[in-house]
PDB file of C-alpha atoms in Angstrom:
ATOM      1  CA  MET A 113    -102.744 -32.710 -83.186  1.00 45.00           C
ATOM      2  CA  ASN A 114    -102.380 -33.995 -79.625  1.00 42.00           C
ATOM      3  CA  SER A 115    -105.909 -35.098 -79.468  1.00 39.00           C
ATOM      4  CA  ALA A 116    -105.510 -37.238 -82.623  1.00 38.00           C
ATOM      5  CA  TYR A 117    -102.400 -38.884 -81.098  1.00 35.00           C
ATOM      6  CA  LEU A 118    -104.393 -39.544 -77.890  1.00 33.00           C
ATOM      7  CA  LEU A 119    -107.188 -41.212 -79.878  1.00 33.00           C
ATOM      8  CA  VAL A 120    -104.748 -43.539 -81.565  1.00 33.00           C
ATOM      9  CA  LEU A 121    -103.353 -44.585 -78.161  1.00 32.00           C
ATOM     10  CA  VAL A 122    -106.742 -45.245 -76.665  1.00 34.00           C
ATOM     11  CA  LEU A 123    -107.885 -47.278 -79.639  1.00 33.00           C
ATOM     12  CA  GLY A 124    -104.652 -49.268 -79.589  1.00 33.00           C
ATOM     13  CA  ALA A 125    -105.084 -50.172 -75.925  1.00 33.00           C
ATOM     14  CA  ALA A 126    -108.628 -51.143 -76.390  1.00 30.00           C
ATOM     15  CA  THR A 127    -107.762 -53.529 -79.284  1.00 31.00           C
ATOM     16  CA  ALA A 128    -105.053 -55.248 -77.094  1.00 30.00           C
ATOM     17  CA  ALA A 129    -107.500 -55.749 -74.280  1.00 34.00           C
ATOM     18  CA  ILE A 130    -109.977 -57.247 -76.630  1.00 34.00           C
ATOM     19  CA  THR A 131    -107.552 -59.605 -78.479  1.00 40.00           C
ATOM     20  CA  GLU A 132    -105.449 -60.886 -75.692  1.00 63.00           C
ATOM     21  CA  HIS A 133    -106.738 -63.183 -73.049  1.00 84.00           C
ATOM     22  CA  ARG A 134    -104.417 -64.005 -70.130  1.00 88.00           C
ATOM     23  CA  ILE A 135    -106.019 -66.211 -67.541  1.00 90.00           C
ATOM     24  CA  THR A 136    -104.210 -67.370 -64.372  1.00 91.00           C
ATOM     25  CA  VAL A 137    -105.759 -69.805 -61.903  1.00 92.00           C
ATOM     26  CA  LYS A 138    -104.358 -70.884 -58.578  1.00 95.00           C
ATOM     27  CA  LEU A 139    -105.797 -74.273 -57.405  1.00 94.00           C
ATOM     28  CA  SER A 140    -105.241 -76.183 -54.187  1.00 94.00           C
ATOM     29  CA  VAL A 141    -105.964 -79.861 -54.895  1.00 94.00           C
ATOM     30  CA  PRO A 142    -106.886 -81.957 -51.906  1.00 95.00           C
ATOM     31  CA  LYS A 143    -105.142 -85.302 -51.700  1.00 95.00           C
ATOM     32  CA  GLY A 144    -107.079 -87.846 -53.628  1.00 95.00           C
ATOM     33  CA  ALA A 145    -109.082 -85.218 -55.655  1.00 96.00           C
ATOM     34  CA  SER A 146    -108.634 -84.301 -59.223  1.00 96.00           C
ATOM     35  CA  VAL A 147    -109.375 -81.227 -61.221  1.00 96.00           C
ATOM     36  CA  GLN A 148    -109.781 -80.695 -65.006  1.00 97.00           C
ATOM     37  CA  LEU A 149    -107.711 -78.046 -66.719  1.00 97.00           C
ATOM     38  CA  VAL A 150    -109.072 -76.943 -70.110  1.00 96.00           C
ATOM     39  CA  SER A 151    -107.917 -74.002 -72.323  1.00 94.00           C
ATOM     40  CA  LEU A 152    -110.183 -71.127 -72.981  1.00 91.00           C
ATOM     41  CA  ASP A 153    -113.256 -72.012 -75.188  1.00 90.00           C
ATOM     42  CA  TYR A 154    -112.307 -75.731 -75.248  1.00 93.00           C
ATOM     43  CA  PRO A 155    -112.921 -77.753 -77.410  1.00 93.00           C
ATOM     44  CA  ASN A 156    -112.820 -74.717 -79.763  1.00 92.00           C
ATOM     45  CA  ILE A 157    -109.529 -73.091 -80.654  1.00 90.00           C
ATOM     46  CA  PRO A 158    -109.031 -69.774 -78.786  1.00 88.00           C
ATOM     47  CA  ALA A 159    -107.699 -66.699 -80.463  1.00 84.00           C
ATOM     48  CA  ALA A 160    -103.923 -66.202 -80.777  1.00 83.00           C
ATOM     49  CA  GLY A 161    -102.769 -64.130 -77.765  1.00 88.00           C
ATOM     50  CA  THR A 162    -104.516 -66.447 -75.316  1.00 92.00           C
ATOM     51  CA  THR A 163    -102.575 -67.739 -72.312  1.00 94.00           C
ATOM     52  CA  ASN A 164    -103.885 -70.102 -69.598  1.00 95.00           C
ATOM     53  CA  THR A 165    -101.666 -70.672 -66.587  1.00 96.00           C
ATOM     54  CA  TRP A 166    -102.571 -72.952 -63.725  1.00 96.00           C
ATOM     55  CA  TYR A 167    -100.553 -72.893 -60.392  1.00 97.00           C
ATOM     56  CA  LEU A 168    -101.383 -76.157 -58.673  1.00 97.00           C
ATOM     57  CA  THR A 169    -100.613 -76.990 -55.073  1.00 96.00           C
ATOM     58  CA  SER A 170    -101.510 -79.922 -52.736  1.00 96.00           C
ATOM     59  CA  GLU A 171    -100.890 -80.961 -49.249  1.00 96.00           C
ATOM     60  CA  GLU A 172     -97.345 -81.322 -47.922  1.00 96.00           C
ATOM     61  CA  GLY A 173     -95.940 -84.790 -48.790  1.00 95.00           C
ATOM     62  CA  SER A 174     -98.218 -85.380 -51.722  1.00 97.00           C
ATOM     63  CA  LYS A 175     -97.420 -85.096 -55.506  1.00 97.00           C
ATOM     64  CA  ILE A 176     -99.459 -83.939 -58.480  1.00 98.00           C
ATOM     65  CA  GLU A 177    -100.075 -86.249 -61.395  1.00 98.00           C
ATOM     66  CA  LEU A 178    -101.004 -84.611 -64.736  1.00 98.00           C
ATOM     67  CA  THR A 179    -102.612 -86.593 -67.497  1.00 98.00           C
ATOM     68  CA  CYS A 180    -103.477 -84.832 -70.713  1.00 98.00           C
ATOM     69  CA  ASP A 181    -105.652 -86.537 -73.464  1.00 97.00           C
ATOM     70  CA  ASP A 182    -105.707 -83.586 -75.835  1.00 97.00           C
ATOM     71  CA  ILE A 183    -102.760 -81.203 -76.378  1.00 97.00           C
ATOM     72  CA  TRP A 184    -102.182 -79.445 -79.590  1.00 95.00           C
ATOM     73  CA  VAL A 185    -100.113 -76.372 -80.204  1.00 95.00           C
ATOM     74  CA  ALA A 186     -99.144 -75.364 -83.820  1.00 94.00           C
ATOM     75  CA  PRO A 187     -95.536 -76.143 -84.360  1.00 95.00           C
ATOM     76  CA  SER A 188     -92.964 -73.340 -84.708  1.00 95.00           C
ATOM     77  CA  LYS A 189     -89.187 -73.025 -84.632  1.00 95.00           C
ATOM     78  CA  LEU A 190     -88.055 -73.355 -81.008  1.00 95.00           C
ATOM     79  CA  CYS A 191     -91.760 -72.926 -80.079  1.00 96.00           C
ATOM     80  CA  GLU A 192     -91.389 -69.158 -80.333  1.00 94.00           C
ATOM     81  CA  ARG A 193     -94.958 -68.642 -81.460  1.00 94.00           C
ATOM     82  CA  GLY A 194     -96.474 -70.591 -78.636  1.00 95.00           C
ATOM     83  CA  TRP A 195     -96.182 -73.631 -76.343  1.00 97.00           C
ATOM     84  CA  PHE A 196     -97.501 -76.026 -73.836  1.00 97.00           C
ATOM     85  CA  LYS A 197     -95.337 -76.042 -70.651  1.00 98.00           C
ATOM     86  CA  VAL A 198     -95.244 -78.004 -67.414  1.00 98.00           C
ATOM     87  CA  VAL A 199     -92.991 -77.011 -64.444  1.00 98.00           C
ATOM     88  CA  ALA A 200     -92.787 -79.675 -61.818  1.00 93.00           C
ATOM     89  CA  GLY A 201     -89.926 -79.149 -59.425  1.00 84.00           C
ATOM     90  CA  GLY A 202     -86.624 -79.136 -61.165  1.00 86.00           C
ATOM     91  CA  LYS A 203     -88.116 -80.492 -64.405  1.00 92.00           C
ATOM     92  CA  THR A 204     -89.633 -78.540 -67.193  1.00 96.00           C
ATOM     93  CA  ASP A 205     -91.349 -79.935 -70.315  1.00 96.00           C
ATOM     94  CA  LYS A 206     -92.097 -77.473 -73.135  1.00 97.00           C
ATOM     95  CA  PHE A 207     -93.312 -78.379 -76.596  1.00 96.00           C
ATOM     96  CA  CYS A 208     -95.367 -77.225 -79.543  1.00 96.00           C
ATOM     97  CA  GLU A 209     -96.934 -80.107 -81.291  1.00 95.00           C
ATOM     98  CA  MET A 210     -99.795 -82.611 -80.947  1.00 94.00           C
ATOM     99  CA  ARG A 211     -99.161 -84.695 -77.908  1.00 93.00           C
ATOM    100  CA  PRO A 212    -102.090 -86.959 -76.713  1.00 91.00           C
ATOM    101  CA  GLY A 213    -101.316 -89.161 -73.755  1.00 94.00           C
ATOM    102  CA  TYR A 214     -98.865 -86.768 -72.105  1.00 97.00           C
ATOM    103  CA  THR A 215     -98.259 -87.342 -68.395  1.00 97.00           C
ATOM    104  CA  ALA A 216     -96.156 -85.676 -65.816  1.00 97.00           C
ATOM    105  CA  THR A 217     -95.644 -86.180 -62.059  1.00 97.00           C
ATOM    106  CA  SER A 218     -94.397 -83.421 -59.712  1.00 97.00           C
ATOM    107  CA  GLU A 219     -91.383 -84.077 -57.436  1.00 93.00           C
ATOM    108  CA  SER A 220     -93.187 -81.986 -54.681  1.00 95.00           C
ATOM    109  CA  ASN A 221     -96.710 -80.702 -53.968  1.00 96.00           C
ATOM    110  CA  GLU A 222     -96.489 -77.989 -56.665  1.00 97.00           C
ATOM    111  CA  MET A 223     -96.831 -77.886 -60.474  1.00 98.00           C
ATOM    112  CA  THR A 224     -97.376 -75.122 -63.038  1.00 98.00           C
ATOM    113  CA  VAL A 225     -99.193 -75.830 -66.228  1.00 98.00           C
ATOM    114  CA  GLN A 226     -99.329 -73.331 -69.068  1.00 97.00           C
ATOM    115  CA  ILE A 227    -100.656 -73.096 -72.655  1.00 96.00           C
ATOM    116  CA  ASP A 228     -99.340 -69.885 -74.248  1.00 95.00           C
ATOM    117  CA  LEU A 229    -100.700 -69.037 -77.762  1.00 93.00           C
ATOM    118  CA  ASN A 230     -98.924 -65.740 -78.198  1.00 87.00           C
ATOM    119  CA  ASN A 231     -98.887 -65.851 -81.932  1.00 88.00           C
ATOM    120  CA  THR A 232    -100.401 -69.228 -82.886  1.00 90.00           C
ATOM    121  CA  THR A 233    -103.362 -71.549 -82.218  1.00 91.00           C
ATOM    122  CA  GLY A 234    -103.847 -74.665 -80.073  1.00 94.00           C
ATOM    123  CA  ARG A 235    -105.841 -76.122 -77.195  1.00 95.00           C
ATOM    124  CA  ALA A 236    -105.305 -78.463 -74.165  1.00 97.00           C
ATOM    125  CA  ARG A 237    -107.441 -80.687 -71.865  1.00 98.00           C
ATOM    126  CA  CYS A 238    -105.812 -82.234 -68.854  1.00 98.00           C
ATOM    127  CA  THR A 239    -106.648 -83.686 -65.553  1.00 98.00           C
ATOM    128  CA  ALA A 240    -104.442 -83.013 -62.402  1.00 98.00           C
ATOM    129  CA  LYS A 241    -104.751 -85.336 -59.366  1.00 98.00           C
ATOM    130  CA  ALA A 242    -103.043 -85.073 -55.944  1.00 97.00           C
ATOM    131  CA  VAL A 243    -101.651 -88.368 -54.823  1.00 96.00           C
TER     132      VAL A 243
END
């Protein structure tokens, strides 16, 4: 009986590892340079359970400008099923909808960008530039 219980636990852990993708990237963006941020499998829609998080930094005294031409996260009440979020200093934007043309500028040389599809679908394509 114990071996059957162990088999269920092992299979459960393997399934979670296969279905959930959590990708974290730390990027240092030189002043004047830009980097592209795209969700997993872009332009395709990744599986539910996928999270992409980018931690962006640039030189002291510079700021980060984010421009997104393709953001889409399936809507849900209070974005409880998934979201696109930008944290830039004291300001946080979080939403779950289609939002082409989204822009944000950090108050300092740091910015965090995240698309979390914990129980929904969506995708994102953005460019971050240090200015």
